[in-house]
PDB file of C-alpha atoms in Angstrom:
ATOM      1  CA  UNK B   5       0.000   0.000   0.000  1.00 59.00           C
ATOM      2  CA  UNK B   6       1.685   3.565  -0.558  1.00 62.00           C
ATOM      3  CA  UNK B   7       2.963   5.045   1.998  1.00 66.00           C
ATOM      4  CA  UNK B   8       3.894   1.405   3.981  1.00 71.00           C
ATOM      5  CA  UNK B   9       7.068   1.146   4.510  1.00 84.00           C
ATOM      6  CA  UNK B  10       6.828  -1.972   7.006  1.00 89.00           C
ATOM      7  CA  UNK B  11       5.643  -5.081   6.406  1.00 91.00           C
ATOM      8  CA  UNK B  12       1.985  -6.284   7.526  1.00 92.00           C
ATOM      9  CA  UNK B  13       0.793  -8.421  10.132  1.00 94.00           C
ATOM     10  CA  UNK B  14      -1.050 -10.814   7.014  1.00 95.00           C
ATOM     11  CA  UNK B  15       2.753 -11.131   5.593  1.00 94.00           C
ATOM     12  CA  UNK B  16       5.388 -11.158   8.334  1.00 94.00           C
ATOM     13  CA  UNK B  17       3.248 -13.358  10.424  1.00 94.00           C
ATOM     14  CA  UNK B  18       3.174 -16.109   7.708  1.00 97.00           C
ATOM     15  CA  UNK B  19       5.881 -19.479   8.068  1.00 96.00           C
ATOM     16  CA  UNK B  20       8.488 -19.302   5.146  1.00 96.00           C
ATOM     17  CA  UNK B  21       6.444 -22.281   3.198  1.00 97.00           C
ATOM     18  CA  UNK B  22       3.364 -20.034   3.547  1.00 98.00           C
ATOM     19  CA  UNK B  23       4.973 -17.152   2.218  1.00 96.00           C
ATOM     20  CA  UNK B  24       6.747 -19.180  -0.759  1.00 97.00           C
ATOM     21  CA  UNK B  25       3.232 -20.315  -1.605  1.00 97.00           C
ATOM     22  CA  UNK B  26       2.090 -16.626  -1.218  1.00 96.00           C
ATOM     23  CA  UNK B  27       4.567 -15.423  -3.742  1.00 95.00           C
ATOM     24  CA  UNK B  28       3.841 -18.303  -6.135  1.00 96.00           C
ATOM     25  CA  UNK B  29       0.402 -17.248  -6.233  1.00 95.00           C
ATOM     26  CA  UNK B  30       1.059 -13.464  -7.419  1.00 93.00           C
ATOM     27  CA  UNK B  31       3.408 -15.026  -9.988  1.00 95.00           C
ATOM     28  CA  UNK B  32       0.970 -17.557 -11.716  1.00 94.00           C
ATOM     29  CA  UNK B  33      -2.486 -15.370 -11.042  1.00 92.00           C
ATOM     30  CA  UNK B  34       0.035 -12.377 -12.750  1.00 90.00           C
ATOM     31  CA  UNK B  35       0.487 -14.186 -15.391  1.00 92.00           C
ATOM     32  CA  UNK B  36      -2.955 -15.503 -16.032  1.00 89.00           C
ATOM     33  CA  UNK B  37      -4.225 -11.738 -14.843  1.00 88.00           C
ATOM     34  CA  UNK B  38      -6.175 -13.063 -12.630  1.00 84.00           C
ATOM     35  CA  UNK B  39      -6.737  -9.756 -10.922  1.00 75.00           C
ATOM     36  CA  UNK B  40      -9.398  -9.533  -8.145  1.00 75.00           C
ATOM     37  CA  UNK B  41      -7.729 -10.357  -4.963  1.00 74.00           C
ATOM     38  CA  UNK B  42      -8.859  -8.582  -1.384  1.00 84.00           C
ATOM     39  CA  UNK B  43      -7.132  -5.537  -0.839  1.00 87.00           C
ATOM     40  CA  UNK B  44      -4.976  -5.447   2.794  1.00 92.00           C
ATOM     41  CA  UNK B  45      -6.473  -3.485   4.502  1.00 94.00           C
ATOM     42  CA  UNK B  46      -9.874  -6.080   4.005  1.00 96.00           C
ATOM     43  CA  UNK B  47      -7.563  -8.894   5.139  1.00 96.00           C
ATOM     44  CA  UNK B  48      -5.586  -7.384   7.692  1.00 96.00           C
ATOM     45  CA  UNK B  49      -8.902  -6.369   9.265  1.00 96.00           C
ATOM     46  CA  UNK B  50      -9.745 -10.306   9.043  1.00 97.00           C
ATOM     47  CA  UNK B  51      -6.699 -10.820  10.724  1.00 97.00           C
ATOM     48  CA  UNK B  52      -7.326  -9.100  13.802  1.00 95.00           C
ATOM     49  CA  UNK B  53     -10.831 -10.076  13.314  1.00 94.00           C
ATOM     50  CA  UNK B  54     -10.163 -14.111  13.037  1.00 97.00           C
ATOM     51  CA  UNK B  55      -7.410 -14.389  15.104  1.00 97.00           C
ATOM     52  CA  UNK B  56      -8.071 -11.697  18.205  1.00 96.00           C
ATOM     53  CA  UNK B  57     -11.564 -13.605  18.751  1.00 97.00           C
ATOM     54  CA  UNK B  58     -11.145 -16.758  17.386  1.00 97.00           C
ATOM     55  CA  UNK B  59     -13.217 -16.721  14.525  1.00 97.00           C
ATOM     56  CA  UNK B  60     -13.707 -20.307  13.867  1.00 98.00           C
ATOM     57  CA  UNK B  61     -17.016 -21.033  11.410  1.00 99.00           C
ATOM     58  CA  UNK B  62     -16.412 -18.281   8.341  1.00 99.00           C
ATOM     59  CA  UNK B  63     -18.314 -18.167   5.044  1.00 99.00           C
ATOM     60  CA  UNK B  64     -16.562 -16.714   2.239  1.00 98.00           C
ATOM     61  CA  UNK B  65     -18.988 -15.253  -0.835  1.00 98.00           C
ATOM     62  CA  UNK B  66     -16.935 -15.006  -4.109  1.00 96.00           C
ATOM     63  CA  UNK B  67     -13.567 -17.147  -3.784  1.00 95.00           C
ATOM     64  CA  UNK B  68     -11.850 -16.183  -7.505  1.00 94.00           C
ATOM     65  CA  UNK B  69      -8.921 -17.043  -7.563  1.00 95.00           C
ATOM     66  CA  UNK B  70      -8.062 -17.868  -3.840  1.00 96.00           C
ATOM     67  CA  UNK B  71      -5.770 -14.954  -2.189  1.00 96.00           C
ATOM     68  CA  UNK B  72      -8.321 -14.272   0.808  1.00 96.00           C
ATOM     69  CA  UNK B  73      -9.206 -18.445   1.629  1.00 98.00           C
ATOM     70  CA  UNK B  74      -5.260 -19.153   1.423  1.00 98.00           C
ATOM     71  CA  UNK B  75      -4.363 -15.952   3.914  1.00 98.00           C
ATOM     72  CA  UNK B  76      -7.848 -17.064   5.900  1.00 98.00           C
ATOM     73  CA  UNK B  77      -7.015 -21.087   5.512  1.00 99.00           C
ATOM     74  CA  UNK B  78      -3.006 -20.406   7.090  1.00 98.00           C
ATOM     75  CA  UNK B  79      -4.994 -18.172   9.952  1.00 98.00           C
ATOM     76  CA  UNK B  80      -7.333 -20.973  10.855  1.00 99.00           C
ATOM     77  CA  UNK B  81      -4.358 -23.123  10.815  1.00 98.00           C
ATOM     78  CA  UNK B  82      -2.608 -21.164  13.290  1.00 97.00           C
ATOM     79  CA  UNK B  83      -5.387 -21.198  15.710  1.00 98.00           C
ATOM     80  CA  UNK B  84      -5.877 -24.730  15.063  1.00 98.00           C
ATOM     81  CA  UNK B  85      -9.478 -24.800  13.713  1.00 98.00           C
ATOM     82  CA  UNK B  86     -10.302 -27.183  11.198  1.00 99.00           C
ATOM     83  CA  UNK B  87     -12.991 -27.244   8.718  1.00 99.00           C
ATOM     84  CA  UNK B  88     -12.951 -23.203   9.833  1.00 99.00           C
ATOM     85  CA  UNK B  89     -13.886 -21.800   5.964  1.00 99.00           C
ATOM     86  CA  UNK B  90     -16.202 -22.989   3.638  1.00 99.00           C
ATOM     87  CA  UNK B  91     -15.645 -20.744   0.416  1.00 98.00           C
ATOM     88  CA  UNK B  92     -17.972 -20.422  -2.472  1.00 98.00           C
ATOM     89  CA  UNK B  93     -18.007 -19.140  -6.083  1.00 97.00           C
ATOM     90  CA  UNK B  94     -20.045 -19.854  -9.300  1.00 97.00           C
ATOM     91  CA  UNK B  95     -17.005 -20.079 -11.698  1.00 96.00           C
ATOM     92  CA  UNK B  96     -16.099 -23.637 -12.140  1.00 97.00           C
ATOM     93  CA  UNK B  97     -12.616 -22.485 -13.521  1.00 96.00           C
ATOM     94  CA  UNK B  98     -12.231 -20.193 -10.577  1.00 95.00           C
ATOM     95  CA  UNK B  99     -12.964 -23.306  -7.900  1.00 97.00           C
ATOM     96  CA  UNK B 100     -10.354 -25.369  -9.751  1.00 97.00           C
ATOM     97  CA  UNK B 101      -7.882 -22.586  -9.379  1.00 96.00           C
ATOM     98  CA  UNK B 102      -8.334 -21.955  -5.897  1.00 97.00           C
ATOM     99  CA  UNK B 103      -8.602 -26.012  -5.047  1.00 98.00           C
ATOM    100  CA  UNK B 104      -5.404 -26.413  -6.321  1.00 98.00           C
ATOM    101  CA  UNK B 105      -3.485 -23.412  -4.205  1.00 98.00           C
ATOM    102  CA  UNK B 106      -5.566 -24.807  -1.212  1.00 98.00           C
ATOM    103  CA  UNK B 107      -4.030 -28.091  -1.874  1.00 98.00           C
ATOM    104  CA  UNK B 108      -0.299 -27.059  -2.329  1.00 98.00           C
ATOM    105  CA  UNK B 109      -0.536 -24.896   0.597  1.00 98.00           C
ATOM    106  CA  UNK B 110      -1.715 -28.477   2.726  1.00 98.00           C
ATOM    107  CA  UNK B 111      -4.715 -26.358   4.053  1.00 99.00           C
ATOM    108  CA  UNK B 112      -7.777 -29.616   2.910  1.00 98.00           C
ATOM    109  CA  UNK B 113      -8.367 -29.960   6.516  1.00 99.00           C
ATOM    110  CA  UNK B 114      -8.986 -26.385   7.010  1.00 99.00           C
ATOM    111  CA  UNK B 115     -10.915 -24.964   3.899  1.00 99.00           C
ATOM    112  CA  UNK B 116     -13.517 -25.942   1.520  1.00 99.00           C
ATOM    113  CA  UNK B 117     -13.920 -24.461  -1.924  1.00 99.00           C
ATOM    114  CA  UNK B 118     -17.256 -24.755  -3.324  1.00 98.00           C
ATOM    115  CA  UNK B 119     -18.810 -24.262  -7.182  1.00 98.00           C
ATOM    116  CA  UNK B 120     -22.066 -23.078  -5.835  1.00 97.00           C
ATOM    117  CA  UNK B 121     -24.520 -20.001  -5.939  1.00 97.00           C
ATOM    118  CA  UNK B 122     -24.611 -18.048  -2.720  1.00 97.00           C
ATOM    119  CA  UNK B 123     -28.191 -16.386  -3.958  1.00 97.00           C
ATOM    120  CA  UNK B 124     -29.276 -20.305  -3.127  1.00 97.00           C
ATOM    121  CA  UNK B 125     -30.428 -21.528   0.667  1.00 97.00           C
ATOM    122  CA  UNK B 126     -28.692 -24.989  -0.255  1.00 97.00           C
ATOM    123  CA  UNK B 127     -25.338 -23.055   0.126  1.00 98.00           C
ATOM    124  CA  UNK B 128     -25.981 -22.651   3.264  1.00 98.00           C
ATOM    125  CA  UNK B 129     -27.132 -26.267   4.141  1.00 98.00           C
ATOM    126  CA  UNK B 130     -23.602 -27.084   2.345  1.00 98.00           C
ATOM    127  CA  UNK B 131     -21.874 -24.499   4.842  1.00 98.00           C
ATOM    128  CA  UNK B 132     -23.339 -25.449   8.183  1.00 98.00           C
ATOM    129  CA  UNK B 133     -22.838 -29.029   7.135  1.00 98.00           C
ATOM    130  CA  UNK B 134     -19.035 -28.626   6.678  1.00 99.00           C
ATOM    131  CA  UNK B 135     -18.181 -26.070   9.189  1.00 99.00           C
ATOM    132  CA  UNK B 136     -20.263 -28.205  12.098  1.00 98.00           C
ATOM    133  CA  UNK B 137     -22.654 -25.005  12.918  1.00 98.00           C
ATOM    134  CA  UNK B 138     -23.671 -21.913  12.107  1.00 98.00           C
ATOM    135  CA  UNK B 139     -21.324 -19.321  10.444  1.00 98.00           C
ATOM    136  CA  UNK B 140     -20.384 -16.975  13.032  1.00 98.00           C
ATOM    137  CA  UNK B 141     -19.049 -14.942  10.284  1.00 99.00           C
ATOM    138  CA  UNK B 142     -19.577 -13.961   6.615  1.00 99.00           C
ATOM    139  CA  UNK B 143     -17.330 -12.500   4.059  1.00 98.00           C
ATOM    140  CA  UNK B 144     -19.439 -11.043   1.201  1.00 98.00           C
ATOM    141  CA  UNK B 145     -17.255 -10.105  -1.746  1.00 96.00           C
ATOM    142  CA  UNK B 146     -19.143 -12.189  -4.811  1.00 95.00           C
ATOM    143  CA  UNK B 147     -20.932 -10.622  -8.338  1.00 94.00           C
ATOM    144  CA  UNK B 148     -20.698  -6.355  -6.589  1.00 95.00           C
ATOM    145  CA  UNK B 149     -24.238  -6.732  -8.640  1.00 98.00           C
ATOM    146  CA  UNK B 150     -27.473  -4.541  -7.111  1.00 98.00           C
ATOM    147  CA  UNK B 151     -30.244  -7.197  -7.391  1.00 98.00           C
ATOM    148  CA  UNK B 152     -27.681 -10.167  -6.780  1.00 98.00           C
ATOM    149  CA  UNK B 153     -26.106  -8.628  -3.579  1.00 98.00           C
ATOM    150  CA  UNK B 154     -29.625  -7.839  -1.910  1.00 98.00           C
ATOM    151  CA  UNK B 155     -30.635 -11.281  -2.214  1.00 98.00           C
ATOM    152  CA  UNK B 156     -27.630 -12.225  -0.126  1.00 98.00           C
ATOM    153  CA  UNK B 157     -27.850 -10.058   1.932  1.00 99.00           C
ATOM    154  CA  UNK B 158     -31.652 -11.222   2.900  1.00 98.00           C
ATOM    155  CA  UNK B 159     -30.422 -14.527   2.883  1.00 98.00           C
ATOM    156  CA  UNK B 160     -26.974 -14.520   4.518  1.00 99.00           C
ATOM    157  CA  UNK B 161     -28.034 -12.984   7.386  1.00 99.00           C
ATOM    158  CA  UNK B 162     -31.245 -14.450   8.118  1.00 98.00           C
ATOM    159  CA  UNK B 163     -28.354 -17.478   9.098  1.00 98.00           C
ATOM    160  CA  UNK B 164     -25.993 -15.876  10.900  1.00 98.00           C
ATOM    161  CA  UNK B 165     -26.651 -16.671  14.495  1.00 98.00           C
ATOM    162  CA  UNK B 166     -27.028 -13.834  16.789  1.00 98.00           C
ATOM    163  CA  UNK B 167     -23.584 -11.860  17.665  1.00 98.00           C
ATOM    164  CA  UNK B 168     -22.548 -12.975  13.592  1.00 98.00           C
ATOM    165  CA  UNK B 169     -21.151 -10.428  11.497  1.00 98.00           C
ATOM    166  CA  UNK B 170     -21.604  -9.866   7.897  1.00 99.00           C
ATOM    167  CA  UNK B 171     -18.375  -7.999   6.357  1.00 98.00           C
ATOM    168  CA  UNK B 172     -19.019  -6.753   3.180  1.00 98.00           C
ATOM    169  CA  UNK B 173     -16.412  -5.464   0.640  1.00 97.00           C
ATOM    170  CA  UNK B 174     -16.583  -2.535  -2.335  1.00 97.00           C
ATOM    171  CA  UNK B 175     -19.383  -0.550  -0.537  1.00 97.00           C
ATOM    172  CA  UNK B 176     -17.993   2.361  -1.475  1.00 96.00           C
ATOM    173  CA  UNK B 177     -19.179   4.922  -4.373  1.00 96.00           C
ATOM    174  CA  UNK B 178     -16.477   4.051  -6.057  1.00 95.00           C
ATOM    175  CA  UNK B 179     -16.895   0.024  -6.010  1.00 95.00           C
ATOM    176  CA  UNK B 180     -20.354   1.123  -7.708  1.00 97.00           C
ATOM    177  CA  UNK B 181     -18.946   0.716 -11.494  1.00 94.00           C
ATOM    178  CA  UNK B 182     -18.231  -2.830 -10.461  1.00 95.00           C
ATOM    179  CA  UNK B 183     -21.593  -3.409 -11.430  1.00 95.00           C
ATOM    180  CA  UNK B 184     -22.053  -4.823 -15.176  1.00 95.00           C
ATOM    181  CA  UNK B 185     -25.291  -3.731 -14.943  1.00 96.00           C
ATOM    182  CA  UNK B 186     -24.921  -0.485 -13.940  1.00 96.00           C
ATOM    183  CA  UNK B 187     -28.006  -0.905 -11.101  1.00 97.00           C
ATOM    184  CA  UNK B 188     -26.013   0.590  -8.179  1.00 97.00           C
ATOM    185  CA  UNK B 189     -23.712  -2.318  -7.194  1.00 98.00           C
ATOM    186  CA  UNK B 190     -23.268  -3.142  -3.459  1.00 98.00           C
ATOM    187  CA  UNK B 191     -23.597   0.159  -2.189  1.00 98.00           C
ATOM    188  CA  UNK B 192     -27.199   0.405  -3.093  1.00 98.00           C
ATOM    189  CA  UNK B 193     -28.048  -2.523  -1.981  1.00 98.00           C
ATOM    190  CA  UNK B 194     -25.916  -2.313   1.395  1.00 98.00           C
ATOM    191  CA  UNK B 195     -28.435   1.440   1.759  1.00 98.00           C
ATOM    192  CA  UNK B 196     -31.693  -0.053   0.939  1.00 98.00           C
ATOM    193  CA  UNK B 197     -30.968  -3.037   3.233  1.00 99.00           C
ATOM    194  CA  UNK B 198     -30.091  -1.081   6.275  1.00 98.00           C
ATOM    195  CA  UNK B 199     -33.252   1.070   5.852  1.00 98.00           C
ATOM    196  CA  UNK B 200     -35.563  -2.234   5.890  1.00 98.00           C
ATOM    197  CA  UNK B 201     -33.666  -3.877   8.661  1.00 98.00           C
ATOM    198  CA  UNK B 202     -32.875  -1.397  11.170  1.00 98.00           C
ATOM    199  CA  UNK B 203     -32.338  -3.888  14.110  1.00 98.00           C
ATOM    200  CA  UNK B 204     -29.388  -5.182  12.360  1.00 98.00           C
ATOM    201  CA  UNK B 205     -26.239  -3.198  13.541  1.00 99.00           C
ATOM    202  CA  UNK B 206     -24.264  -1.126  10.580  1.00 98.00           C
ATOM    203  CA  UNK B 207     -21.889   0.647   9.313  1.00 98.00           C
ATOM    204  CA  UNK B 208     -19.657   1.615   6.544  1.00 97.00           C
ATOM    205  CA  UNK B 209     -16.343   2.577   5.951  1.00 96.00           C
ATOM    206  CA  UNK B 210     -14.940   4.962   3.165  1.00 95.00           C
ATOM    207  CA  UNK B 211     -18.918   4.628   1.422  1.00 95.00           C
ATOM    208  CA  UNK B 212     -17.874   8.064  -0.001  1.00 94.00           C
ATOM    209  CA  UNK B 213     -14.991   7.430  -1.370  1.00 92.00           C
ATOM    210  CA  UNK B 214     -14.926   8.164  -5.113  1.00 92.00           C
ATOM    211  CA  UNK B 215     -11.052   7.170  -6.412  1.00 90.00           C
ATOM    212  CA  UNK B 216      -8.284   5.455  -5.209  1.00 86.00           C
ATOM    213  CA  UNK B 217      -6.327   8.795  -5.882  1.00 85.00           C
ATOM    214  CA  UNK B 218      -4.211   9.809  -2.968  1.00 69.00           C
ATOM    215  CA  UNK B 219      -4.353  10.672  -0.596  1.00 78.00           C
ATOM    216  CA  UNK B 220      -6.422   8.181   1.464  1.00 78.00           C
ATOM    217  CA  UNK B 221      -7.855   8.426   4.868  1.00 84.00           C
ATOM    218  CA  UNK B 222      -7.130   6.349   7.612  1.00 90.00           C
ATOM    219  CA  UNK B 223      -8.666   3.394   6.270  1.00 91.00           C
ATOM    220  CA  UNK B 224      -6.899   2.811   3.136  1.00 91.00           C
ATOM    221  CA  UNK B 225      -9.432   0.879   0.838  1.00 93.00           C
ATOM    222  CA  UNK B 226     -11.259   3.174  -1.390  1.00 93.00           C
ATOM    223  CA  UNK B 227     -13.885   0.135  -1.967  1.00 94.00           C
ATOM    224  CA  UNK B 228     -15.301   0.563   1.183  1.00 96.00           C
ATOM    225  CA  UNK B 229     -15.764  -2.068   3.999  1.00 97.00           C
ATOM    226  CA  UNK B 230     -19.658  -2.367   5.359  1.00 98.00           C
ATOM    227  CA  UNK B 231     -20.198  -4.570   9.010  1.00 99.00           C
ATOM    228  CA  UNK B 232     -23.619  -5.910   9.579  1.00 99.00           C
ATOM    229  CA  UNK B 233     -23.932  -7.515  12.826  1.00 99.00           C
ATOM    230  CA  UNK B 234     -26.587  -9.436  14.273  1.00 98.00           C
ATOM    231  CA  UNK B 235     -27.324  -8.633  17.889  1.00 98.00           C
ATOM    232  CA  UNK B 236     -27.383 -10.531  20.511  1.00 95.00           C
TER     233      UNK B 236
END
């Protein structure tokens, strides 16, 4: 990230295997340009998030090509929680991808990847069956499409028990043209979900941020980072 001249918590804390499998990752998915990987600050809030409170029964909505479930699979790992992530996209060439890095980076016992449509309530039979319970929390980060995004939202966290959090990426203005269809994208639908659930908890980070042009405030991800969480 500009202006970083230190290393982050989601790097240095990695094992030298994890890192060489980190590094052989950017190199192939470069070459492919396989762009679409979680910015750091997303992860390194994951991080703290996973591994300060022991996050052990995560949902991951929109896997690509596998940065966030590898970084996700090595901190389940470290806290020793197996079957922790159950990861789900829609591409079939996008589950082989990430299958594969999953399986060089010996993290089977720890994360599933799924072909699957998160709009559908069998993905979240399939979830709860591998993870042993309820997801305690939910990474949405899948098609950034208006109409696709509310009915995951509905759906998502209707099953997250109470005290889950949703953590939604590229809620931002910005994130908006992510949308093919030009409908509004995640931000919309993160706005018109708050207003007809207002017992859910929310908030949003950088939602009016409008270019990645420096410079940045304090959180440094101009797509935005939204927190729904069910309470208790």
């Amino acid at each position: 990230m500009p202006g970083m001249d230190y290393v982050p918590p989601i790097y240095s804390g990695l094992a030298e295997g994890e890192w060489e499998i980190m590094l052989a990752w950017y190199a192939e998915t470069g070459r492919h340009q396989l762009i679409g990987e979680a910015a750091v600050p997303l992860l390194s809030f994951l991080h703290g998030f996973v591994l300060g409170n022991r996050a052990s029964r995560i949902v991951q909505l929109g896997t690509h090509a596998g940065y966030s479930a590898l970084l996700l699979g090595f901190m389940l790992r470290q806290i020793g929680a197996p079957h922790g992530l159950f990861t789900l996209d829609i591409d079939a060439s996008m589950c082989a991808v990430a299958t594969r890095w999953i399986q060089q980076a010996g993290l089977e016992d720890f994360v599933a990847v799924a072909r699957g449509d998160s709009r559908d309530s069998r993905s979240i039979e399939a979830a709860r069956e591998y993870l042993g319970g309820a997801a305690e929390l939910i990474i949405l980060d899948s098609s950034h499409e208006y109409r696709s995004t509310l009915v995951e939202l509905d759906l998502w966290y209707a099953a997250l028990p109470a005290g889950g959090l949703l953590v939604i990426h590229d809620v931002s203005r910005f994130a908006q043209n992510f949308d093919v269809k030009g409908s509004g994208g995640v931000r919309r639908a993160f706005d018109e979900w708050r207003v007809v659930n207002p017992l859910a908890e929310t908030f949003l980070l950088n939602g009016e941020a409008r270019s990645m042009d420096l410079p940045r405030p304090l959180y440094k991800d101009a797509c935005g980072l939204g927190l729904i969480h069910k309470p208790l």
